[in-house]
PDB file of C-alpha atoms in Angstrom:
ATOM      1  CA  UNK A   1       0.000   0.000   0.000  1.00 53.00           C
ATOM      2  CA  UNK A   2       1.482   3.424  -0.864  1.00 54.00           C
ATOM      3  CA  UNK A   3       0.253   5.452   2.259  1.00 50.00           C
ATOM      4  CA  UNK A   4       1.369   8.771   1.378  1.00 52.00           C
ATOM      5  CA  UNK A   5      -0.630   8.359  -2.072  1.00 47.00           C
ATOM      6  CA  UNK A   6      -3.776   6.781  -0.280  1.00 56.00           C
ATOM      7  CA  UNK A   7      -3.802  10.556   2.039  1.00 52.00           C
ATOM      8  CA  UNK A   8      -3.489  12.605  -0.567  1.00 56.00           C
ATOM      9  CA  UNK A   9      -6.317  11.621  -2.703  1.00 46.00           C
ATOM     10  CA  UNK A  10      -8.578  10.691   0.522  1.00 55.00           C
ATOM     11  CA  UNK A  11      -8.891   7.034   0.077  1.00 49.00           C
ATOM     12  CA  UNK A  12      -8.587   5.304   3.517  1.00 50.00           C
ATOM     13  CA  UNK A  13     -11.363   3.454   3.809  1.00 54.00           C
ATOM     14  CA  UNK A  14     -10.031   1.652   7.076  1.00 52.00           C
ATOM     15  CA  UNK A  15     -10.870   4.964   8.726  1.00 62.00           C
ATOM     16  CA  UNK A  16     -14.607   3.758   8.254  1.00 58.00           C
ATOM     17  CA  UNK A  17     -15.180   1.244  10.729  1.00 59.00           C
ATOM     18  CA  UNK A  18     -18.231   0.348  12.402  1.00 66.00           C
ATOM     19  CA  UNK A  19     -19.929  -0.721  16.418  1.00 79.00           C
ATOM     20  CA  UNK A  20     -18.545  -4.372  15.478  1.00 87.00           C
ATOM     21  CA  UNK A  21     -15.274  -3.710  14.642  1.00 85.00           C
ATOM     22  CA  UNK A  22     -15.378  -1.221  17.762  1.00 89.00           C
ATOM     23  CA  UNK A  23     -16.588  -3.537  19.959  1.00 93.00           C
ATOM     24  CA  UNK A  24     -14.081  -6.279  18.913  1.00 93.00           C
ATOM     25  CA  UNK A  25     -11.317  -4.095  20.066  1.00 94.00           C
ATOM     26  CA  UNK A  26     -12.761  -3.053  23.569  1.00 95.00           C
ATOM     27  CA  UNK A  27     -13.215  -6.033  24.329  1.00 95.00           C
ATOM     28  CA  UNK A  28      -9.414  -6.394  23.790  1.00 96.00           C
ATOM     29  CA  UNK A  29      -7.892  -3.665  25.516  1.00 97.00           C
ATOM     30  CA  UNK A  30     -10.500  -4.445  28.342  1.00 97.00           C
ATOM     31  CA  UNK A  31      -8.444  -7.686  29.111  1.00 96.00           C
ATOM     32  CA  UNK A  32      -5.459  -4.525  30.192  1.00 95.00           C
ATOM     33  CA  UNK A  33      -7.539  -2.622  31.857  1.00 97.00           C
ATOM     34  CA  UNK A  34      -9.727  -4.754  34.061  1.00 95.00           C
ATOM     35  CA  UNK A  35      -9.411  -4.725  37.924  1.00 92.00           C
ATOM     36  CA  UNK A  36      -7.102  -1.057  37.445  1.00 94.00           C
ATOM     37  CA  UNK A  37      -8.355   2.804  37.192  1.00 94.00           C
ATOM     38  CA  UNK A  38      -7.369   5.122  34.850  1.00 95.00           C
ATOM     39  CA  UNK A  39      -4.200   6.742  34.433  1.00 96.00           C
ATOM     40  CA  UNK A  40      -3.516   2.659  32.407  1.00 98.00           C
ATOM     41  CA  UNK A  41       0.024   4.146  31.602  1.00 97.00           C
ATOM     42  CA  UNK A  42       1.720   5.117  28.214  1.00 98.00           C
ATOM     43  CA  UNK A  43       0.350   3.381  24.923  1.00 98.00           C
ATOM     44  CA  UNK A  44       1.605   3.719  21.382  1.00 98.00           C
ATOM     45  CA  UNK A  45      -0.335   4.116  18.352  1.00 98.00           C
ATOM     46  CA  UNK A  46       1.465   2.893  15.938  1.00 97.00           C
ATOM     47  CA  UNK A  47       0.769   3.725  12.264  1.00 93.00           C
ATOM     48  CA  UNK A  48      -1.715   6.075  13.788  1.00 94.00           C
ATOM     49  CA  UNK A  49      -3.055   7.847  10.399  1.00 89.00           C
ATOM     50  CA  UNK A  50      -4.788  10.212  11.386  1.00 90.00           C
ATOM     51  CA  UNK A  51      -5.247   9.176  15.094  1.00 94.00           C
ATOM     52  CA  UNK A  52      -8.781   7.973  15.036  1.00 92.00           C
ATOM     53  CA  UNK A  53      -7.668   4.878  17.315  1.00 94.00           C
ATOM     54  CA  UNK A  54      -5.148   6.392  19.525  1.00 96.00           C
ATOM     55  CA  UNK A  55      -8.045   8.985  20.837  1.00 96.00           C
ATOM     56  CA  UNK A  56     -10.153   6.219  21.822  1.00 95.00           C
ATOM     57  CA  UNK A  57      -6.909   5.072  23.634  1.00 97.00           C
ATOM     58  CA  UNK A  58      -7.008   8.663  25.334  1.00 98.00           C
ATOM     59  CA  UNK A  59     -10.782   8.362  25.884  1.00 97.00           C
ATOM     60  CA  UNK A  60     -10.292   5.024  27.657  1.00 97.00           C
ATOM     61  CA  UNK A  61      -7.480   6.909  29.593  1.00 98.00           C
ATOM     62  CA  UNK A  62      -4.009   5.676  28.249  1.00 98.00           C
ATOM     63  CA  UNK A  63      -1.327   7.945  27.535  1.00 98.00           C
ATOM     64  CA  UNK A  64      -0.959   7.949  24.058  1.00 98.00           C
ATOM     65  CA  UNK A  65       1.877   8.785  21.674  1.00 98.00           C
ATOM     66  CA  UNK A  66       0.930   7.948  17.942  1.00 98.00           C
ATOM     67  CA  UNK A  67       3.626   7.389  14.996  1.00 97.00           C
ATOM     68  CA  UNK A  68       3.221   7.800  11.460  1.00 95.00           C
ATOM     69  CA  UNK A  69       5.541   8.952   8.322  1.00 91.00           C
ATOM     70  CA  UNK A  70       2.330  10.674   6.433  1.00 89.00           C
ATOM     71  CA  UNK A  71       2.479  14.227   6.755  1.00 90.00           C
ATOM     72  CA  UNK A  72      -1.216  14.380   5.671  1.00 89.00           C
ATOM     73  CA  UNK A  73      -2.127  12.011   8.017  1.00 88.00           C
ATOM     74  CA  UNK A  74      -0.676  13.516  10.742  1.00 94.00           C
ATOM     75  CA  UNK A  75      -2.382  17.081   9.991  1.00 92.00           C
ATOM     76  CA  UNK A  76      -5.644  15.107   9.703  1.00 91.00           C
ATOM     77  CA  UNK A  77      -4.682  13.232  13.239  1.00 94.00           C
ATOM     78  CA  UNK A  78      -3.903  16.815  14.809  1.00 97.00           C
ATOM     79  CA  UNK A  79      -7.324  18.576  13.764  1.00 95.00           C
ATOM     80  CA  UNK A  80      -9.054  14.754  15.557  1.00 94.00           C
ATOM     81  CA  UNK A  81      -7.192  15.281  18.813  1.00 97.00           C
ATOM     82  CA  UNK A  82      -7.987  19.139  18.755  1.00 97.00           C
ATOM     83  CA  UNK A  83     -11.909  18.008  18.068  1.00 97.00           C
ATOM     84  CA  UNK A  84     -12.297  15.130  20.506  1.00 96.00           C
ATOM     85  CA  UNK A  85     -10.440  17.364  23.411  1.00 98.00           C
ATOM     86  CA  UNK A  86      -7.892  14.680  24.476  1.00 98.00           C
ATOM     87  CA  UNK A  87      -4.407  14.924  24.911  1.00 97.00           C
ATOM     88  CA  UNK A  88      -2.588  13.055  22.759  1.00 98.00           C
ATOM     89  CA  UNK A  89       1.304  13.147  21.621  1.00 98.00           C
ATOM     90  CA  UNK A  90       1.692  13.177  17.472  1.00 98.00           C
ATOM     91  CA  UNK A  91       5.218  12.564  16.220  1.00 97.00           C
ATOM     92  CA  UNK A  92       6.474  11.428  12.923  1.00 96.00           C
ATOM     93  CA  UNK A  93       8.927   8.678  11.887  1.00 96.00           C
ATOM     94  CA  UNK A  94       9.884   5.394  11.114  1.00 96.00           C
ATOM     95  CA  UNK A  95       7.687   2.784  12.595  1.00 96.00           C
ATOM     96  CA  UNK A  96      10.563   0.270  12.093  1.00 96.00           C
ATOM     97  CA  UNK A  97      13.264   2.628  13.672  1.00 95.00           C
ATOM     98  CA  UNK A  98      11.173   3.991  16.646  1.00 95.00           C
ATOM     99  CA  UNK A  99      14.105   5.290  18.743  1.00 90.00           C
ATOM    100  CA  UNK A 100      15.112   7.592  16.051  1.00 93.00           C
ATOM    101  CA  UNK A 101      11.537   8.861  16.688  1.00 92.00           C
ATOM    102  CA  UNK A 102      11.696   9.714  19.551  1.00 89.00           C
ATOM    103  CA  UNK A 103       8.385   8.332  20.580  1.00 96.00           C
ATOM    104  CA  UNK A 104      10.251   7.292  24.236  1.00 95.00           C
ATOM    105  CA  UNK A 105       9.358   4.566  26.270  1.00 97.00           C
ATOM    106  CA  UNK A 106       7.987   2.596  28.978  1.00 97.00           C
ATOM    107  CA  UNK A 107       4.722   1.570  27.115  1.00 98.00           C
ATOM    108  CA  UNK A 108       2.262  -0.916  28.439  1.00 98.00           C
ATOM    109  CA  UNK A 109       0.007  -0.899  25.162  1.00 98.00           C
ATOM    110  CA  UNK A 110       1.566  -1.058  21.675  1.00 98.00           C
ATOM    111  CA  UNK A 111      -1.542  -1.131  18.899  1.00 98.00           C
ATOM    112  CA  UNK A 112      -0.843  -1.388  15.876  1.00 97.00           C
ATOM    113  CA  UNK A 113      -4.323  -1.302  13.593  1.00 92.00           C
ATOM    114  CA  UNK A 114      -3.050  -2.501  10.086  1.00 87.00           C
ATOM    115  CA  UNK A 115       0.418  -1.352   9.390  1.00 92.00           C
ATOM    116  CA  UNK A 116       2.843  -4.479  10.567  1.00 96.00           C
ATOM    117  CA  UNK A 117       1.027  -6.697   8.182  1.00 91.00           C
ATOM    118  CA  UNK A 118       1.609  -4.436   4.760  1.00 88.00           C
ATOM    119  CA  UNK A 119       5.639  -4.857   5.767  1.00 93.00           C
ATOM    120  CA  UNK A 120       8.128  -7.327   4.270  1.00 92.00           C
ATOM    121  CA  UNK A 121      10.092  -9.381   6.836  1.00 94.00           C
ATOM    122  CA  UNK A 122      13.313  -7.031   7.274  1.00 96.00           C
ATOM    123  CA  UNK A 123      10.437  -4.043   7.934  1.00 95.00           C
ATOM    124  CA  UNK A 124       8.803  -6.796  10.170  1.00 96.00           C
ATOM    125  CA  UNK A 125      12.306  -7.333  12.223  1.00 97.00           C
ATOM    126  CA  UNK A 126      12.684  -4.081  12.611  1.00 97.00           C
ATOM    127  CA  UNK A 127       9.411  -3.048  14.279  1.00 97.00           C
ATOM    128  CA  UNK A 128       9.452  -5.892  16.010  1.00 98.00           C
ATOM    129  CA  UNK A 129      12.585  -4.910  17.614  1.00 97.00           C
ATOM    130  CA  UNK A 130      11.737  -1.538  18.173  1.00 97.00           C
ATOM    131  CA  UNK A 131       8.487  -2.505  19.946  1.00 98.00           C
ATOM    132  CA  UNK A 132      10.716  -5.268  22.542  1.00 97.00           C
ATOM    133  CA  UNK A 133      13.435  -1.652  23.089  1.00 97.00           C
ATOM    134  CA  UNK A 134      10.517   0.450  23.819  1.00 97.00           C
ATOM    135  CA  UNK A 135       8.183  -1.718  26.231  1.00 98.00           C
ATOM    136  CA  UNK A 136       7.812  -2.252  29.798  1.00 97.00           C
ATOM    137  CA  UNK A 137       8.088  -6.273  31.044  1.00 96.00           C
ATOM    138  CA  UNK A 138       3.994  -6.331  31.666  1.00 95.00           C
ATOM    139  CA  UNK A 139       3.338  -4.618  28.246  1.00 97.00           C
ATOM    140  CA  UNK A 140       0.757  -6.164  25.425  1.00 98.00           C
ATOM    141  CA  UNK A 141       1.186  -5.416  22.134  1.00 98.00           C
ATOM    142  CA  UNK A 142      -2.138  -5.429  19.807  1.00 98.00           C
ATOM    143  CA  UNK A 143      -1.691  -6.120  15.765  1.00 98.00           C
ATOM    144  CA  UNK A 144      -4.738  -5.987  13.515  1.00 94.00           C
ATOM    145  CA  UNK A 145      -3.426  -8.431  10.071  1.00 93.00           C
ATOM    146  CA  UNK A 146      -5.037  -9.453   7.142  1.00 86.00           C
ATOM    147  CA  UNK A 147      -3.969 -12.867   6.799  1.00 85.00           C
ATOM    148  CA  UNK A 148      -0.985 -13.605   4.013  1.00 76.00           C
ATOM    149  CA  UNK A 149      -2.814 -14.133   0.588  1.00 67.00           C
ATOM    150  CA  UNK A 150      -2.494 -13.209  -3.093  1.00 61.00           C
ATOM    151  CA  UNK A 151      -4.032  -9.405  -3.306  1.00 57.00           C
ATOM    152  CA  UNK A 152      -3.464  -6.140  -4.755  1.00 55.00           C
ATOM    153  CA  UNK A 153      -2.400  -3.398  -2.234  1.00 61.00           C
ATOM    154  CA  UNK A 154      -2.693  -5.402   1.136  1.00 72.00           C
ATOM    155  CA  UNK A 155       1.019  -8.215   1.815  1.00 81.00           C
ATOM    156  CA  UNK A 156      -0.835  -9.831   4.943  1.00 86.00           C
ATOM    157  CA  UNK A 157       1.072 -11.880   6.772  1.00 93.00           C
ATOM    158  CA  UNK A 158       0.952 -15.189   8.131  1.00 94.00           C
ATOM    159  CA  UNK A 159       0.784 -15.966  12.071  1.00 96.00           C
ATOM    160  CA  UNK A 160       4.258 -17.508  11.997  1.00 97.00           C
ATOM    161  CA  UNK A 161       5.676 -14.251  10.357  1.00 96.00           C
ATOM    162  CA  UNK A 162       4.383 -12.757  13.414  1.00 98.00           C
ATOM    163  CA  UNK A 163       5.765 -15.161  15.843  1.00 98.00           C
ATOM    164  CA  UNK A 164       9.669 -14.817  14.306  1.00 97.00           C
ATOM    165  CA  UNK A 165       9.449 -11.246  14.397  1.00 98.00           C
ATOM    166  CA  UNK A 166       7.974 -10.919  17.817  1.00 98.00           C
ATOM    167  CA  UNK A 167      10.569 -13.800  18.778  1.00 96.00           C
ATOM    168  CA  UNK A 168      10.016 -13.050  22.454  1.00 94.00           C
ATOM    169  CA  UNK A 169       6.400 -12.528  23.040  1.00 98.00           C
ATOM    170  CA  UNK A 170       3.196 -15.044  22.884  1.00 97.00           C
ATOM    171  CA  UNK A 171       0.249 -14.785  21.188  1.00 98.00           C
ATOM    172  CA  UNK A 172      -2.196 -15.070  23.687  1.00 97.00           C
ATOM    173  CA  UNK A 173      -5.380 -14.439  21.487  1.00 97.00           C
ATOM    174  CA  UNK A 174      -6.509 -14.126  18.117  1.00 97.00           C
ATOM    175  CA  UNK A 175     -10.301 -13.208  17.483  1.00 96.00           C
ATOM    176  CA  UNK A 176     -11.811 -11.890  14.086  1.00 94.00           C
ATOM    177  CA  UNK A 177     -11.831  -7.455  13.819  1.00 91.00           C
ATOM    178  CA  UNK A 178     -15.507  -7.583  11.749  1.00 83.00           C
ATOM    179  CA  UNK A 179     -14.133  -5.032   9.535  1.00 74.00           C
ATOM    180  CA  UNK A 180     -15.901  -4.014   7.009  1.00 70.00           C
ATOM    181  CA  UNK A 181     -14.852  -2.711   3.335  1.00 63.00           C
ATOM    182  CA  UNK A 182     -17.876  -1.004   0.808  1.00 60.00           C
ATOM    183  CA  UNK A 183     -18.842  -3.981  -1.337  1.00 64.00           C
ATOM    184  CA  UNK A 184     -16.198  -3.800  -4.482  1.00 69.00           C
ATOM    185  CA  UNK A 185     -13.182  -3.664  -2.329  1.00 63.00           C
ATOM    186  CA  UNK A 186     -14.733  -6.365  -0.255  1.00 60.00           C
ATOM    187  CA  UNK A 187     -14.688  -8.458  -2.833  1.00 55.00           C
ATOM    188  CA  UNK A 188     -11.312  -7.540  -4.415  1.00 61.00           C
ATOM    189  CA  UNK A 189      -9.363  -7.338  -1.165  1.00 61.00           C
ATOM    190  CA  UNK A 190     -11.493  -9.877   0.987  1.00 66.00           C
ATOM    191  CA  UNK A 191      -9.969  -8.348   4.300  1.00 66.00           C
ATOM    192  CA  UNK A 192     -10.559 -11.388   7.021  1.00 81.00           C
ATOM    193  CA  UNK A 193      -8.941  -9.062   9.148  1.00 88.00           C
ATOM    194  CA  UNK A 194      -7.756 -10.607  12.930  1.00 94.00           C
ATOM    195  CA  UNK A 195      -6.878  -9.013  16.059  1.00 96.00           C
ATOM    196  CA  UNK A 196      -3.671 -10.872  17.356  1.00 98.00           C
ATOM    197  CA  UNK A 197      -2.706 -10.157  20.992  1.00 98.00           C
ATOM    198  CA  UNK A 198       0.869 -10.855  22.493  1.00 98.00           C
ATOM    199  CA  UNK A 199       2.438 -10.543  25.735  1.00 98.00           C
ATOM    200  CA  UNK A 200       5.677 -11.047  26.669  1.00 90.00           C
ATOM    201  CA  UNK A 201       6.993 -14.763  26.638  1.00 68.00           C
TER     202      UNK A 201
END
C-alpha cells in the first residue's frame, strides 16, 4: 500500500469502521484494563493515520503517543485530537526505527491497527525490535493483520511471520476485527482481518 498516495487523494477506507469492529477491540484492551483505574500508563499508536484509534486510547485513559511517516495524516490526526479534546502526543517517523523517533518509552500498550502486516520481513524485524526496546516487562502489544494471501495493495502476513518477528512474546489471542470494506473492495481485497494479541513470553 502506498500510504502517502492513499492521504493525498482521501482514500482510507479503514478509517470507516463500524460498532462491530469497535466492539471487537474493547473487548481487547479491556483484558489490560480490568481490575485497574485510569491513568492505564503510556500506549503507542502505531501507524496512527490520522489518530482515530489512539483517541479512543485517550478516551479510555491511556497515555498515548501515535507514529506515522504521512504528513497528511498527521495534519488530519492533529485537527481529531484538537476536536475530541484529548491529549494526545503526534510525532512522525519510522515505525521500524522507533528510537530515532523519539516516541520514548515505557509503554504498556503497543496497537498497531493494520500497518505491521503491509511490511516485508526485514520491515517486520525491525518493528518488532523496536516494539521489545521500547516496552515495559507487563506490556501487550495489539496487531490488527489481514492474513498472508495473493491481493493487490494489502502483503498480509501469516501468524508464523508474526511469531519470528515478535521472537520473544506469545500470542495469547486471536479473534476476528468484523471489519468491514464497501462492497467492491470487499470483494477484491477480501480483508478477514484478525486481532492478534501478544504478551511477553
Amino acid at each position: 500500500m502506498n500510504w502517502k498516495f492513499s492521504y493525498a487523494i482521501g482514500f482510507h477506507p479503514w478509517e470507516e469502521t463500524d460498532q462491530e469492529f469497535f466492539q471487537s477491540l474493547a473487548s481487547l484492551l479491556e483484558r489490560d484494563e480490568q481490575d485497574r483505574e485510569p491513568p492505564y500508563g503510556r500506549a503507542l499508536d502505531i501507524g496512527t493515520g490520522s489518530a482515530i484509534w489512539g483517541i479512543e486510547l485517550a478516551k479510555r485513559g491511556w497515555e498515548v503517543t501515535g507514529v506515522d511517516f504521512v504528513d497528511k495524516a498527521l495534519d488530519r490526526g492533529r485537527e481529531r485530537v484538537k476536536a475530541a479534546g484529548v491529549k494526545m502526543k503526534l510525532v512522525q517517523g519510522d515505525v521500524t526505527r522507533l528510537s530515532e523517533a523519539e516516541v520514548g518509552s515505557g509503554f504498556r500498550l503497543i496497537l498497531d491497527t493494520g500497518t505491521f502486516h503491509d511490511f516485508d520481513t526485514e520491515q517486520q524485524q525491525g518493528m518488532a525490535r523496536s516494539v521489545d526496546a521500547l516496552a515495559t516487562e507487563d506490556a501487550t502489544v495489539i496487531l490488527l493483520c489481514w492474513p498472508r494471501r495473493i491481493r493487490p495493495l494489502i502483503r498480509g502476513v501469516s501468524r508464523e511471520e508474526i511469531e519470528s518477528a515478535f521472537a520473544g512474546w506469545q500470542i495469547t489471542d486471536v479473534e476476528p476485527s468484523f471489519f468491514k470494506l464497501p462492497l467492491p473492495l470487499e470483494w477484491v481485497l477480501r480483508p478477514d482481518e484478525h486481532w492478534y494479541r501478544l504478551r511477553r513470553g
